Amino acid sequence: MPSITPAMTPERAREIAAGLDLRALPADFYANPYPVYAALRETQPVRQMPDGSYFLTRHADLVAVYRDAQAFSSDKKVEFTPKYGAASALLEHHTTSLVFNDPPLHTRVRKLIMGALTRRAISAMEPGLIMLVEGLLDGIEAKGGGDLIEDFASAIPVEVIGNLLGVPHADREPLRAWSLAILGALEPKLTPEQEALGNRSVTEFLGYLRGLVAERRQVPLDPEHDVLTRLIEGENGEQLSEVELLQNCIFILNAGHETTTNLIGNALVALEEWPAQKAWLLERLGPRPDWDALEPLLTVAVDEFLRFESSNQLGNRRAVRACEVGGVALPEGALVTLCIAAANRDPAQFSTPDVLDLARVNNRHLAFGFGIHQCAGLSLARLEGRVAIGRFLARFPRYRLTEAPTRGGRARFRGFLKAPFSVA
Ligand code: HEM
């Protein structure tokens, strides 16, 4: 089987780094972007790109930007209006979701979501999640294998997020395709087909959600657990407008999909490349895992998978005033790309950053971002990762890929489209 993550010579990494343009990335970059990010971090950690934006690769610089939400705005109206067109469905969606807004809209929506994602609410999801995962593993066992992404990794988040918003099971089928198309439209370069598909997906998704929201208004569920009921009811007399409500539901449904699929898929593929780490983990699981006792160890392992192959590799901010980052002066209006994937391999922050170390301590990775926009679903994502990866390994300790997996080929969301495997 060809190597999953092919090596890249330092010369080639420097060559790509020197001409890096996110709108035109070469195939070997997608296969292994880390040597390119290392070259940038070493030579130009705050690098001005051909389109005038700035590309940041040092951990400390990303933290500084994330921390200063007043100087570095998440509001994307300036960037996205020319990208999607003033009257487009994609523009309305992406500029209304909390992640691409500053306070006060951001604060209002986030508070409502977080109220339904408490520790207690997440613990309550665990038994259903375990049943779901074990059921998927039964299906795989019966077939003797399958596809890590199609049959396992992608099948989990769609159910979890569907439950979170109370989407009836029969309606869940189109969610993944809508989500892939809408988030796919965030890539630095878009084809007209991708743009059209993104717009169509927002419109179809909105059409579906209008019906669901109307039903939920008539028959509300328990707001302690149902995010949709919570968003509809609001808090302290503050309610979201209809557009804010619908667009943020789309965002929540999307945010937890591809990212979590990629966490699970990337982890199970990475273990093929790191057999000693796989053996280490299997030894700890033992023949009859005590899942409660294993929780801390698996949480550490999940965070290392997130650091090592971050599912969301890039973030963006806009400097609302002139400021300085990493010793470089940025003008007012500067667009900044935060390279999470590079920061998570920064040797100034992590020892042996290019090594997968499932027992890593002090793992201050930025896979969930940092600051006021830090992932609202991180506890849920960690739970899904722990249950899915732990139980998969325990059931199929000898699983192996039967052909080279197919990468998604995106700079922002890193993951696989296909990864065929057999269980023995
Ligand atoms: C491994 C899985 C996940 C990863 C790697 C991930 C990553 C991220 C990152 C990097 C951000 C910050 C974006 C920024 O600052 O610009 C974010 C925000 C967010 N994520 Fe996640 N996410 C994951 C799973 C989830 C799940 C399961 C949910 C479902 C509830 C979710 C909901 C959100 C929300 C609502 C925000 C916006 C928070 C805000 O703007 O205040 N995420 N996520």
XYZ file of C-alpha atoms and ligand atoms in Angstrom:
467
model
C 0.000 0.000 0.000
C 1.451 3.454 -0.879
C 2.442 5.604 2.053
C -0.543 7.462 3.561
C 1.396 10.613 4.408
C 4.288 10.782 1.932
C 7.511 12.407 3.104
C 8.500 15.769 1.615
C 12.082 16.964 1.209
C 13.034 20.198 3.011
C 13.867 21.754 -0.387
C 10.401 21.010 -1.754
C 8.784 22.262 1.472
C 10.709 25.544 1.205
C 9.811 25.840 -2.477
C 6.067 25.464 -1.781
C 6.311 27.767 1.259
C 8.035 30.464 -0.812
C 5.176 30.603 -3.316
C 2.327 29.616 -1.011
C -1.028 30.782 -2.298
C -4.099 29.171 -0.740
C -5.959 29.587 -4.021
C -3.490 27.351 -5.890
C -2.069 24.581 -3.747
C -0.100 21.655 -5.244
C -1.165 18.018 -4.730
C 1.829 17.156 -2.537
C 0.820 19.947 -0.149
C -2.597 18.364 0.405
C -0.946 14.981 0.978
C 1.342 16.406 3.675
C 1.149 20.137 4.472
C 3.183 19.934 7.691
C 6.720 20.348 6.236
C 5.445 23.438 4.381
C 3.978 24.866 7.567
C 7.266 24.134 9.387
C 9.221 25.975 6.692
C 6.927 28.990 7.044
C 7.078 28.943 10.828
C 10.870 28.936 10.688
C 11.316 31.605 8.041
C 8.212 33.806 7.889
C 5.844 33.060 10.779
C 3.723 36.109 9.911
C 3.746 35.856 6.162
C 2.062 38.231 3.749
C 0.276 36.227 1.071
C -0.139 37.085 -2.636
C -3.692 38.363 -1.949
C -2.393 40.744 0.736
C -3.689 38.721 3.713
C -1.429 37.426 6.510
C -0.768 33.768 7.287
C 0.209 32.931 10.879
C 1.934 29.693 11.882
C 3.295 30.169 15.439
C 1.317 28.919 18.444
C 2.014 32.057 20.504
C 0.869 34.339 17.665
C -2.392 32.424 17.196
C -3.114 32.606 20.924
C -2.440 36.369 20.891
C -4.925 36.884 18.044
C -7.584 34.577 19.526
C -7.260 36.411 22.858
C -7.833 39.867 21.410
C -11.347 39.572 20.018
C -11.751 43.357 20.023
C -8.853 43.976 17.664
C -9.438 40.786 15.630
C -13.007 40.513 14.437
C -14.760 37.288 13.410
C -17.365 39.228 11.434
C -17.008 38.107 7.816
C -19.291 40.554 5.969
C -16.365 42.436 4.430
C -14.671 39.273 3.152
C -17.697 37.249 2.152
C -19.754 39.869 0.295
C -17.439 39.883 -2.753
C -16.775 36.144 -2.378
C -20.427 35.000 -2.505
C -22.289 38.032 -3.930
C -24.562 40.418 -2.020
C -27.844 38.574 -2.562
C -26.635 34.998 -2.126
C -27.897 32.331 0.271
C -24.310 31.490 1.255
C -23.654 35.101 2.257
C -26.724 35.308 4.448
C -25.917 31.991 6.076
C -22.247 32.499 6.820
C -22.653 36.098 7.999
C -25.512 35.243 10.390
C -23.932 32.246 12.145
C -22.415 32.940 15.562
C -18.945 31.811 14.579
C -18.682 34.578 11.985
C -20.050 37.334 14.214
C -18.787 39.486 17.047
C -20.657 40.340 20.219
C -23.498 41.121 20.801
C -25.102 38.623 18.346
C -22.342 36.118 19.074
C -22.843 36.363 22.849
C -26.626 35.954 22.634
C -26.538 32.845 20.445
C -23.600 31.248 22.246
C -25.295 31.567 25.632
C -28.374 29.785 24.355
C -26.358 26.947 22.817
C -24.073 26.483 25.806
C -27.100 26.235 28.090
C -28.059 23.015 26.294
C -24.524 21.611 26.171
C -23.876 21.387 29.897
C -21.781 18.586 31.396
C -24.995 16.919 32.570
C -26.657 17.148 29.151
C -23.590 15.658 27.481
C -23.296 12.802 29.991
C -26.946 12.035 29.304
C -26.053 11.503 25.621
C -23.417 8.853 26.364
C -25.618 5.713 26.660
C -27.350 6.446 23.337
C -23.998 7.135 21.691
C -22.566 3.830 22.936
C -25.588 1.968 21.553
C -25.200 3.714 18.219
C -21.471 2.905 17.995
C -21.913 -0.720 19.057
C -24.677 -1.099 16.456
C -22.392 0.236 13.718
C -19.622 -2.120 14.879
C -22.047 -5.077 14.696
C -22.812 -4.184 11.082
C -19.099 -3.950 10.239
C -18.351 -7.233 12.009
C -21.063 -8.974 9.998
C -19.434 -7.746 6.754
C -15.847 -8.381 7.928
C -14.887 -4.779 7.185
C -16.089 -1.819 5.199
C -15.182 1.827 4.836
C -13.920 3.678 7.904
C -15.551 6.912 6.799
C -18.809 5.792 5.181
C -19.635 2.945 7.528
C -18.345 4.391 10.760
C -16.832 7.867 11.198
C -19.481 9.824 9.284
C -22.401 7.787 10.620
C -21.839 8.942 14.210
C -21.971 12.775 14.166
C -25.029 12.871 11.919
C -26.992 11.011 14.584
C -25.530 12.909 17.535
C -26.190 16.351 16.083
C -29.547 15.192 14.717
C -30.503 14.235 18.299
C -29.232 17.538 19.647
C -31.672 19.464 17.474
C -34.360 16.799 17.548
C -34.273 16.130 13.783
C -36.471 13.050 13.116
C -34.411 10.017 12.002
C -36.218 9.779 8.685
C -35.109 13.335 7.811
C -31.368 12.940 8.479
C -30.242 11.513 5.161
C -29.571 14.840 3.352
C -27.869 16.537 6.321
C -24.344 15.351 5.566
C -24.379 16.405 1.907
C -25.807 19.848 2.803
C -23.194 20.250 5.493
C -20.284 19.239 3.232
C -21.449 21.651 0.509
C -22.004 24.621 2.842
C -18.730 24.248 4.737
C -16.940 23.313 1.516
C -17.838 26.791 0.252
C -15.470 28.214 2.893
C -12.443 26.848 1.004
C -10.041 29.558 -0.183
C -10.836 28.796 -3.834
C -14.303 27.908 -5.117
C -15.400 26.534 -8.480
C -18.722 27.860 -9.889
C -20.180 24.365 -9.324
C -19.144 24.341 -5.647
C -20.607 27.798 -5.189
C -23.904 26.838 -6.839
C -24.109 23.660 -4.765
C -23.375 25.642 -1.576
C -26.149 28.148 -2.350
C -28.617 25.407 -3.251
C -27.770 23.519 -0.050
C -28.430 26.576 2.160
C -31.792 27.144 0.426
C -32.852 23.491 0.776
C -31.652 23.334 4.370
C -33.627 26.511 5.221
C -36.738 25.084 3.583
C -36.433 21.953 5.691
C -35.734 23.824 8.944
C -38.698 26.194 8.528
C -40.990 23.159 8.768
C -39.095 21.674 11.717
C -39.134 24.978 13.636
C -42.874 25.422 13.011
C -43.502 21.945 14.444
C -41.252 22.592 17.450
C -43.012 25.868 18.165
C -46.244 23.903 18.414
C -44.776 21.013 20.409
C -41.687 22.177 22.333
C -39.278 19.585 23.805
C -37.299 19.783 27.074
C -35.128 22.933 26.749
C -32.571 21.340 29.133
C -31.645 18.940 26.334
C -33.132 20.227 23.107
C -31.030 22.986 21.579
C -33.748 23.886 19.070
C -36.409 24.456 21.757
C -33.870 26.551 23.663
C -33.021 28.656 20.640
C -36.730 29.175 19.875
C -37.656 30.121 23.437
C -34.666 32.399 24.038
C -33.700 33.564 27.508
C -34.566 36.508 29.750
C -37.014 37.816 27.202
C -34.336 37.888 24.473
C -35.213 35.951 21.373
C -33.435 35.315 18.096
C -35.022 36.631 14.927
C -36.336 33.949 12.532
C -33.307 34.361 10.244
C -30.850 34.178 13.155
C -32.601 31.095 14.483
C -32.633 29.193 11.190
C -29.095 30.109 10.133
C -27.624 29.187 13.507
C -29.401 25.838 13.450
C -27.754 25.175 10.107
C -24.416 26.183 11.570
C -24.729 23.871 14.595
C -25.770 21.001 12.365
C -22.753 21.645 10.144
C -20.170 22.449 12.827
C -20.345 19.066 14.444
C -20.414 16.980 11.275
C -17.324 16.988 9.158
C -15.022 18.014 12.009
C -16.024 15.035 14.152
C -16.086 12.642 11.205
C -12.532 13.713 10.475
C -11.422 13.364 14.089
C -12.541 9.712 14.100
C -11.352 8.917 10.559
C -7.996 10.674 10.949
C -7.355 8.884 14.251
C -8.069 5.405 12.941
C -5.930 6.020 9.845
C -3.100 7.572 11.907
C -2.920 4.422 14.027
C -2.028 2.495 10.843
C 0.937 4.808 10.379
C 1.942 4.588 14.051
C 1.767 0.865 14.901
C 3.680 1.238 18.186
C 1.105 3.781 19.361
C -1.693 1.464 18.280
C -0.095 -1.398 20.240
C 0.326 0.899 23.269
C -3.331 1.865 23.211
C -4.507 -1.711 22.686
C -2.433 -2.868 25.614
C -4.127 -0.296 27.839
C -7.591 -1.281 26.614
C -6.906 -4.949 27.414
C -9.276 -7.799 26.547
C -12.156 -6.440 28.686
C -11.910 -2.634 28.798
C -13.133 -0.850 31.920
C -14.499 2.164 30.058
C -14.991 4.355 33.115
C -11.408 3.810 34.263
C -10.139 4.385 30.709
C -11.885 7.735 30.261
C -8.925 9.969 31.233
C -6.470 7.999 29.073
C -8.780 8.059 26.059
C -9.438 11.781 26.506
C -5.683 12.445 26.380
C -5.404 10.250 23.272
C -8.290 12.054 21.527
C -6.661 15.418 22.193
C -3.421 14.147 20.696
C -5.230 12.988 17.558
C -6.764 16.464 17.359
C -3.385 18.138 17.736
C -1.597 15.860 15.313
C -4.134 15.952 12.454
C -6.432 18.864 13.271
C -9.746 18.381 11.509
C -10.154 22.143 11.157
C -6.768 23.418 10.017
C -7.431 27.099 9.322
C -9.271 29.939 11.038
C -9.772 33.573 10.031
C -9.930 37.001 11.601
C -9.876 40.646 10.414
C -7.863 43.353 12.158
C -10.314 46.174 12.895
C -7.439 48.520 13.699
C -3.739 48.674 12.956
C -1.880 46.324 15.310
C 1.189 44.138 15.670
C 1.502 40.360 15.715
C 4.773 38.484 16.193
C 6.722 41.709 15.614
C 4.985 42.445 12.300
C 2.802 45.553 11.879
C -0.625 44.764 10.394
C -2.677 47.562 8.847
C -6.320 48.212 9.749
C -8.500 45.820 7.767
C -5.786 43.161 7.408
C -7.213 39.685 6.829
C -5.483 37.074 8.932
C -5.433 33.290 8.467
C -4.709 31.390 11.663
C -3.003 28.140 10.731
C -4.140 25.853 13.536
C -2.394 22.885 11.918
C 0.973 24.698 11.990
C 0.530 26.024 15.543
C -0.264 22.503 16.700
C 3.126 21.327 15.418
C 5.100 24.284 16.800
C 8.258 23.019 18.572
C 8.217 26.126 20.781
C 5.016 24.750 22.322
C 5.200 20.969 21.868
C 8.138 18.591 22.315
C 8.649 16.277 19.290
C 5.660 17.894 17.567
C 5.762 15.622 14.511
C 5.441 12.510 16.655
C 2.026 11.082 17.563
C 2.287 10.615 21.326
C -0.989 9.377 22.755
C 0.188 9.994 26.332
C 1.250 13.598 25.662
C 1.020 15.893 28.679
C 0.313 19.651 28.667
C -1.275 19.374 25.259
C -2.418 22.958 24.707
C -3.486 22.362 21.138
C -5.669 24.829 19.276
C -7.799 22.322 17.351
C -10.909 23.781 19.013
C -9.684 27.360 18.647
C -9.309 29.532 21.730
C -10.962 32.550 23.343
C -14.573 33.692 23.023
C -15.254 31.562 19.932
C -13.651 28.376 21.250
C -15.655 25.417 19.999
C -19.003 25.243 21.787
C -19.186 21.504 21.059
C -15.758 20.470 22.299
C -16.990 18.266 25.160
C -19.406 16.570 22.819
C -16.676 16.071 20.206
C -14.332 14.603 22.820
C -17.062 12.240 23.994
C -17.767 11.086 20.430
C -14.039 10.599 19.773
C -13.498 8.636 22.960
C -16.442 6.304 22.474
C -15.926 5.787 18.739
C -12.155 5.285 18.709
C -12.001 3.266 21.947
C -14.794 0.899 21.038
C -13.659 0.449 17.444
C -10.180 -0.571 18.608
C -11.498 -2.864 21.321
C -13.765 -4.657 18.843
C -11.323 -4.805 15.921
C -7.795 -4.793 17.363
C -6.385 -6.241 14.125
C -8.170 -3.929 11.678
C -6.079 -2.849 8.705
C -6.566 -0.630 5.680
C -6.954 -2.669 2.513
C -6.040 0.170 0.133
C -4.604 3.655 0.375
C -7.282 5.975 1.804
C -8.596 8.864 -0.315
C -8.036 12.341 1.106
C -10.713 15.011 0.983
C -8.313 17.385 -0.772
C -9.167 20.467 1.243
C -6.889 22.924 2.989
C -9.344 23.932 5.728
C -10.993 20.646 6.691
C -8.506 17.770 6.778
C -9.882 14.278 6.508
C -10.523 11.274 4.290
C -13.380 10.558 1.927
C -12.734 6.831 1.829
C -10.660 4.419 3.865
C -11.524 0.780 3.073
C -10.504 -1.688 5.780
C -10.862 -5.261 6.915
C -11.332 -6.303 10.522
C -8.650 -9.010 10.613
C -13.520 17.346 16.422
C -14.577 18.089 16.294
C -14.583 19.586 16.250
C -13.588 20.475 15.936
C -12.147 20.165 15.553
C -14.155 21.802 16.041
C -13.446 22.982 15.819
C -13.937 24.236 16.053
C -13.170 25.458 15.969
C -11.691 25.546 15.591
C -14.009 26.491 16.291
C -13.616 27.965 16.429
C -13.777 28.755 15.172
C -13.221 30.162 15.306
O -12.766 30.577 16.362
O -13.215 30.866 14.295
C -15.314 25.922 16.538
C -16.441 26.639 16.847
C -17.677 26.085 17.068
N -18.001 24.742 17.116
Fe -16.727 23.222 16.876
N -15.478 21.693 16.389
C -15.782 20.357 16.539
C -17.006 19.805 16.899
C -18.133 20.514 17.180
C -19.406 19.942 17.574
C -19.679 18.447 17.792
C -20.293 20.947 17.708
C -21.750 20.788 18.044
C -22.397 21.291 18.945
C -19.560 22.203 17.446
C -20.078 23.461 17.514
C -19.347 24.629 17.389
C -19.927 25.947 17.535
C -21.385 26.268 17.839
C -18.872 26.857 17.325
C -18.960 28.386 17.333
C -18.563 28.901 18.681
C -18.522 30.406 18.744
O -18.409 31.091 17.736
O -18.622 30.899 19.882
N -18.255 21.884 17.130
N -15.250 24.540 16.416
